[in-house]
Amino acid sequence: MATSSNAGGAIKESVYAWEGKDKSGKTVRGELRAGGEAVVNVTLRRQGIMVTKVKKKTYRAGQKITDKDITLFTRQLATMMKAGVPLLQSFDIVGKGHANPSVAKMIMDLRADIETGTSLNQAFRKFPLYFDPLFCNLVGAGEQAGILEDLLTRLAIYKEKTLAMKAKIKSALTYPVSILGVAFVVTAVIMIWVVPAFKEVFKSFGADLPAPTLFVMAVSEYFVKYWWLIFGSLFGAIYFFFQAWRRSPKVQRAMDVIMLKLPIFGDVIRKATVARWTRTLSTMFAAGVPLVESLDSVGGASGNIIYLEATKRIQNEVSTGTSLTVAMQNADVFPTMVTQMVAIGEESGALDSMLGKVADFYEEEVDEAVASLSSLMEPIIMVILGTIIGGLVVAMYLPIFKLGSVV
């Protein structure tokens, strides 16, 4: 990759589209990442190209690059390489046809690096936010062994299964949270606007109001007077909680422990974590990555600090000669079925296959658990909503019923 530097440090590089004529007089075009137009001209002149036009490429602002974008890119790249399309041409096709300009820019930056001699593995490592060590290690192993297209296919399958697993867990957790959020908003609307209207009507009754009605009216007065404090505190607490969850290792560890111990969702989260752990190790081991090195990426891919810490302990034991089965049993975070399947895999020399079967089993378990949760949560949520909203309505109509009985 061409670079330029001065006393102040490295000059920022950009992608330039160029046009020129080769030694035979044929018009050629291409793109090159460089520190300026002068660098582009010098680089192409050395290649025997007479440059006629150089233009810096600009990219319109795009959406954020998501896991789904990276998964789709991996699948497209694997498919094209399987079909025999040259690597640079594959990047051209995928990059220019992508709907998200941010992804297109990243792909063309990768292409420019590869065109100047950088390995695919090293090019991916320049974007650690989107390509984790597991991804880069597998690509590097594929390049060294000459089976890059096979490992890209494995990576695509792995990322697709992981993405599907995350989506199912997210949907299972999002549904009740969103319903409860709507319930809070509806309750706040009733407290701030509806209850005060009833209060004005009740002033003319000239009789004692029932205790539930007095309680609801007192809460309503607090809502009307301090609504800004209630909403501000609630949204502020949620914001700072998620910030602390994202930035503080202590909060992350505490939340991961709590998530695994939740009465309904904990079992689903544990199964999903075990599925990701075994799927990752199966993919790495099948790619020929040594077991101790594979465990470097497995813990982080599990998505849970408890399993990350357990993986580090397993890695230390395995590096000193302990079998994977014994090390997993000592970690005490894996179900007996998992350790038994791993033991069979080690004895038969088919560890990657056994780990893949364990991952398949737990992924199916998560599918069934999520389906069961959806049917289970609906009546529970209906009971909660009916209790809250129905309780408010009954409390406000009690005085009217009392007045009717007196009349």
mmCIF file with all atom_site columns, C-alpha atoms in Angstrom, residues 115-221:
data_model
loop_
_atom_site.group_PDB
_atom_site.id
_atom_site.type_symbol
_atom_site.label_atom_id
_atom_site.label_alt_id
_atom_site.label_comp_id
_atom_site.label_asym_id
_atom_site.label_entity_id
_atom_site.label_seq_id
_atom_site.pdbx_PDB_ins_code
_atom_site.Cartn_x
_atom_site.Cartn_y
_atom_site.Cartn_z
_atom_site.occupancy
_atom_site.B_iso_or_equiv
_atom_site.pdbx_formal_charge
_atom_site.auth_seq_id
_atom_site.auth_comp_id
_atom_site.auth_asym_id
_atom_site.auth_atom_id
_atom_site.pdbx_PDB_model_num
ATOM 1   C CA . GLU A 1 115 ? -4.540  -4.631  -5.100 1.00 0.00 ? 115 GLU A CA 1
ATOM 2   C CA . THR A 1 116 ? -1.347  -3.136  -3.661 1.00 0.00 ? 116 THR A CA 1
ATOM 3   C CA . GLY A 1 117 ? -0.183  -6.495  -2.293 1.00 0.00 ? 117 GLY A CA 1
ATOM 4   C CA . THR A 1 118 ? -1.728  -6.677  1.180  1.00 0.00 ? 118 THR A CA 1
ATOM 5   C CA . SER A 1 119 ? -2.999  -10.126 2.152  1.00 0.00 ? 119 SER A CA 1
ATOM 6   C CA . LEU A 1 120 ? -6.738  -10.545 2.651  1.00 0.00 ? 120 LEU A CA 1
ATOM 7   C CA . ASN A 1 121 ? -6.177  -11.373 6.308  1.00 0.00 ? 121 ASN A CA 1
ATOM 8   C CA . GLN A 1 122 ? -4.176  -8.179  6.934  1.00 0.00 ? 122 GLN A CA 1
ATOM 9   C CA . ALA A 1 123 ? -6.667  -6.083  4.976  1.00 0.00 ? 123 ALA A CA 1
ATOM 10  C CA . PHE A 1 124 ? -9.513  -7.325  7.190  1.00 0.00 ? 124 PHE A CA 1
ATOM 11  C CA . ARG A 1 125 ? -7.498  -6.593  10.335 1.00 0.00 ? 125 ARG A CA 1
ATOM 12  C CA . LYS A 1 126 ? -7.573  -2.867  9.446  1.00 0.00 ? 126 LYS A CA 1
ATOM 13  C CA . PHE A 1 127 ? -11.305 -2.913  10.246 1.00 0.00 ? 127 PHE A CA 1
ATOM 14  C CA . PRO A 1 128 ? -11.410 -4.549  13.716 1.00 0.00 ? 128 PRO A CA 1
ATOM 15  C CA . LEU A 1 129 ? -14.824 -3.049  14.418 1.00 0.00 ? 129 LEU A CA 1
ATOM 16  C CA . TYR A 1 130 ? -16.368 -5.267  11.730 1.00 0.00 ? 130 TYR A CA 1
ATOM 17  C CA . PHE A 1 131 ? -13.961 -8.214  11.411 1.00 0.00 ? 131 PHE A CA 1
ATOM 18  C CA . ASP A 1 132 ? -13.148 -9.813  14.752 1.00 0.00 ? 132 ASP A CA 1
ATOM 19  C CA . PRO A 1 133 ? -10.027 -11.934 15.472 1.00 0.00 ? 133 PRO A CA 1
ATOM 20  C CA . LEU A 1 134 ? -11.977 -15.141 14.751 1.00 0.00 ? 134 LEU A CA 1
ATOM 21  C CA . PHE A 1 135 ? -12.857 -13.902 11.261 1.00 0.00 ? 135 PHE A CA 1
ATOM 22  C CA . CYS A 1 136 ? -9.293  -12.762 10.528 1.00 0.00 ? 136 CYS A CA 1
ATOM 23  C CA . ASN A 1 137 ? -7.707  -15.930 11.950 1.00 0.00 ? 137 ASN A CA 1
ATOM 24  C CA . LEU A 1 138 ? -9.881  -18.166 9.783  1.00 0.00 ? 138 LEU A CA 1
ATOM 25  C CA . VAL A 1 139 ? -9.157  -16.106 6.664  1.00 0.00 ? 139 VAL A CA 1
ATOM 26  C CA . GLY A 1 140 ? -5.436  -16.248 7.473  1.00 0.00 ? 140 GLY A CA 1
ATOM 27  C CA . ALA A 1 141 ? -5.620  -20.034 7.917  1.00 0.00 ? 141 ALA A CA 1
ATOM 28  C CA . GLY A 1 142 ? -7.440  -20.340 4.594  1.00 0.00 ? 142 GLY A CA 1
ATOM 29  C CA . GLU A 1 143 ? -4.832  -18.261 2.785  1.00 0.00 ? 143 GLU A CA 1
ATOM 30  C CA . GLN A 1 144 ? -1.962  -20.309 4.220  1.00 0.00 ? 144 GLN A CA 1
ATOM 31  C CA . ALA A 1 145 ? -3.597  -23.672 3.447  1.00 0.00 ? 145 ALA A CA 1
ATOM 32  C CA . GLY A 1 146 ? -4.904  -22.625 0.014  1.00 0.00 ? 146 GLY A CA 1
ATOM 33  C CA . ILE A 1 147 ? -8.530  -23.326 0.933  1.00 0.00 ? 147 ILE A CA 1
ATOM 34  C CA . LEU A 1 148 ? -9.746  -19.749 1.285  1.00 0.00 ? 148 LEU A CA 1
ATOM 35  C CA . GLU A 1 149 ? -13.062 -20.345 -0.524 1.00 0.00 ? 149 GLU A CA 1
ATOM 36  C CA . ASP A 1 150 ? -13.898 -23.299 1.755  1.00 0.00 ? 150 ASP A CA 1
ATOM 37  C CA . LEU A 1 151 ? -13.158 -21.336 4.914  1.00 0.00 ? 151 LEU A CA 1
ATOM 38  C CA . LEU A 1 152 ? -15.114 -18.316 3.665  1.00 0.00 ? 152 LEU A CA 1
ATOM 39  C CA . THR A 1 153 ? -18.073 -20.670 3.167  1.00 0.00 ? 153 THR A CA 1
ATOM 40  C CA . ARG A 1 154 ? -17.633 -21.976 6.738  1.00 0.00 ? 154 ARG A CA 1
ATOM 41  C CA . LEU A 1 155 ? -17.426 -18.399 7.981  1.00 0.00 ? 155 LEU A CA 1
ATOM 42  C CA . ALA A 1 156 ? -20.595 -17.454 6.103  1.00 0.00 ? 156 ALA A CA 1
ATOM 43  C CA . ILE A 1 157 ? -22.490 -20.429 7.591  1.00 0.00 ? 157 ILE A CA 1
ATOM 44  C CA . TYR A 1 158 ? -21.151 -19.624 11.066 1.00 0.00 ? 158 TYR A CA 1
ATOM 45  C CA . LYS A 1 159 ? -22.119 -15.947 10.861 1.00 0.00 ? 159 LYS A CA 1
ATOM 46  C CA . GLU A 1 160 ? -25.573 -16.748 9.441  1.00 0.00 ? 160 GLU A CA 1
ATOM 47  C CA . LYS A 1 161 ? -26.313 -19.179 12.273 1.00 0.00 ? 161 LYS A CA 1
ATOM 48  C CA . THR A 1 162 ? -24.961 -16.759 14.894 1.00 0.00 ? 162 THR A CA 1
ATOM 49  C CA . LEU A 1 163 ? -26.995 -13.877 13.443 1.00 0.00 ? 163 LEU A CA 1
ATOM 50  C CA . ALA A 1 164 ? -30.166 -16.004 13.428 1.00 0.00 ? 164 ALA A CA 1
ATOM 51  C CA . MET A 1 165 ? -29.547 -17.020 17.038 1.00 0.00 ? 165 MET A CA 1
ATOM 52  C CA . LYS A 1 166 ? -29.087 -13.408 18.155 1.00 0.00 ? 166 LYS A CA 1
ATOM 53  C CA . ALA A 1 167 ? -32.231 -12.324 16.311 1.00 0.00 ? 167 ALA A CA 1
ATOM 54  C CA . LYS A 1 168 ? -34.310 -15.006 18.059 1.00 0.00 ? 168 LYS A CA 1
ATOM 55  C CA . ILE A 1 169 ? -32.993 -14.091 21.500 1.00 0.00 ? 169 ILE A CA 1
ATOM 56  C CA . LYS A 1 170 ? -33.525 -10.394 20.806 1.00 0.00 ? 170 LYS A CA 1
ATOM 57  C CA . SER A 1 171 ? -37.109 -10.969 19.653 1.00 0.00 ? 171 SER A CA 1
ATOM 58  C CA . ALA A 1 172 ? -37.830 -13.053 22.759 1.00 0.00 ? 172 ALA A CA 1
ATOM 59  C CA . LEU A 1 173 ? -36.549 -10.269 25.027 1.00 0.00 ? 173 LEU A CA 1
ATOM 60  C CA . THR A 1 174 ? -37.819 -7.289  23.038 1.00 0.00 ? 174 THR A CA 1
ATOM 61  C CA . TYR A 1 175 ? -41.490 -8.301  22.895 1.00 0.00 ? 175 TYR A CA 1
ATOM 62  C CA . PRO A 1 176 ? -42.279 -8.157  26.641 1.00 0.00 ? 176 PRO A CA 1
ATOM 63  C CA . VAL A 1 177 ? -40.097 -5.083  27.166 1.00 0.00 ? 177 VAL A CA 1
ATOM 64  C CA . SER A 1 178 ? -41.825 -3.162  24.365 1.00 0.00 ? 178 SER A CA 1
ATOM 65  C CA . ILE A 1 179 ? -45.293 -4.143  25.630 1.00 0.00 ? 179 ILE A CA 1
ATOM 66  C CA . LEU A 1 180 ? -44.441 -3.016  29.151 1.00 0.00 ? 180 LEU A CA 1
ATOM 67  C CA . GLY A 1 181 ? -43.061 0.234   27.733 1.00 0.00 ? 181 GLY A CA 1
ATOM 68  C CA . VAL A 1 182 ? -46.345 0.865   25.913 1.00 0.00 ? 182 VAL A CA 1
ATOM 69  C CA . ALA A 1 183 ? -48.215 0.055   29.120 1.00 0.00 ? 183 ALA A CA 1
ATOM 70  C CA . PHE A 1 184 ? -46.175 2.678   30.981 1.00 0.00 ? 184 PHE A CA 1
ATOM 71  C CA . VAL A 1 185 ? -46.911 5.322   28.340 1.00 0.00 ? 185 VAL A CA 1
ATOM 72  C CA . VAL A 1 186 ? -50.645 4.534   28.377 1.00 0.00 ? 186 VAL A CA 1
ATOM 73  C CA . THR A 1 187 ? -50.667 4.649   32.183 1.00 0.00 ? 187 THR A CA 1
ATOM 74  C CA . ALA A 1 188 ? -48.877 8.016   32.137 1.00 0.00 ? 188 ALA A CA 1
ATOM 75  C CA . VAL A 1 189 ? -51.415 9.424   29.654 1.00 0.00 ? 189 VAL A CA 1
ATOM 76  C CA . ILE A 1 190 ? -54.286 8.258   31.870 1.00 0.00 ? 190 ILE A CA 1
ATOM 77  C CA . MET A 1 191 ? -52.659 9.725   34.977 1.00 0.00 ? 191 MET A CA 1
ATOM 78  C CA . ILE A 1 192 ? -51.816 13.111  33.406 1.00 0.00 ? 192 ILE A CA 1
ATOM 79  C CA . TRP A 1 193 ? -54.953 13.787  31.337 1.00 0.00 ? 193 TRP A CA 1
ATOM 80  C CA . VAL A 1 194 ? -57.791 11.341  32.078 1.00 0.00 ? 194 VAL A CA 1
ATOM 81  C CA . VAL A 1 195 ? -57.729 11.135  35.884 1.00 0.00 ? 195 VAL A CA 1
ATOM 82  C CA . PRO A 1 196 ? -57.684 14.958  36.403 1.00 0.00 ? 196 PRO A CA 1
ATOM 83  C CA . ALA A 1 197 ? -60.865 15.164  34.271 1.00 0.00 ? 197 ALA A CA 1
ATOM 84  C CA . PHE A 1 198 ? -62.564 12.627  36.557 1.00 0.00 ? 198 PHE A CA 1
ATOM 85  C CA . LYS A 1 199 ? -61.285 14.545  39.582 1.00 0.00 ? 199 LYS A CA 1
ATOM 86  C CA . GLU A 1 200 ? -63.159 17.661  38.471 1.00 0.00 ? 200 GLU A CA 1
ATOM 87  C CA . VAL A 1 201 ? -66.348 15.600  38.137 1.00 0.00 ? 201 VAL A CA 1
ATOM 88  C CA . PHE A 1 202 ? -65.914 14.032  41.589 1.00 0.00 ? 202 PHE A CA 1
ATOM 89  C CA . LYS A 1 203 ? -65.633 17.446  43.280 1.00 0.00 ? 203 LYS A CA 1
ATOM 90  C CA . SER A 1 204 ? -69.394 17.963  42.882 1.00 0.00 ? 204 SER A CA 1
ATOM 91  C CA . PHE A 1 205 ? -70.300 14.605  44.468 1.00 0.00 ? 205 PHE A CA 1
ATOM 92  C CA . GLY A 1 206 ? -70.068 15.875  48.043 1.00 0.00 ? 206 GLY A CA 1
ATOM 93  C CA . ALA A 1 207 ? -69.310 12.376  49.350 1.00 0.00 ? 207 ALA A CA 1
ATOM 94  C CA . ASP A 1 208 ? -66.293 10.417  50.490 1.00 0.00 ? 208 ASP A CA 1
ATOM 95  C CA . LEU A 1 209 ? -64.476 8.707   47.650 1.00 0.00 ? 209 LEU A CA 1
ATOM 96  C CA . PRO A 1 210 ? -63.382 5.052   47.819 1.00 0.00 ? 210 PRO A CA 1
ATOM 97  C CA . ALA A 1 211 ? -59.798 4.339   48.895 1.00 0.00 ? 211 ALA A CA 1
ATOM 98  C CA . PRO A 1 212 ? -58.656 3.012   45.439 1.00 0.00 ? 212 PRO A CA 1
ATOM 99  C CA . THR A 1 213 ? -59.953 6.203   43.810 1.00 0.00 ? 213 THR A CA 1
ATOM 100 C CA . LEU A 1 214 ? -58.139 8.423   46.328 1.00 0.00 ? 214 LEU A CA 1
ATOM 101 C CA . PHE A 1 215 ? -54.934 6.471   45.777 1.00 0.00 ? 215 PHE A CA 1
ATOM 102 C CA . VAL A 1 216 ? -55.122 6.795   41.970 1.00 0.00 ? 216 VAL A CA 1
ATOM 103 C CA . MET A 1 217 ? -55.906 10.529  42.263 1.00 0.00 ? 217 MET A CA 1
ATOM 104 C CA . ALA A 1 218 ? -52.912 11.036  44.571 1.00 0.00 ? 218 ALA A CA 1
ATOM 105 C CA . VAL A 1 219 ? -50.625 9.258   42.097 1.00 0.00 ? 219 VAL A CA 1
ATOM 106 C CA . SER A 1 220 ? -52.156 11.315  39.280 1.00 0.00 ? 220 SER A CA 1
ATOM 107 C CA . GLU A 1 221 ? -51.379 14.566  41.124 1.00 0.00 ? 221 GLU A CA 1
#
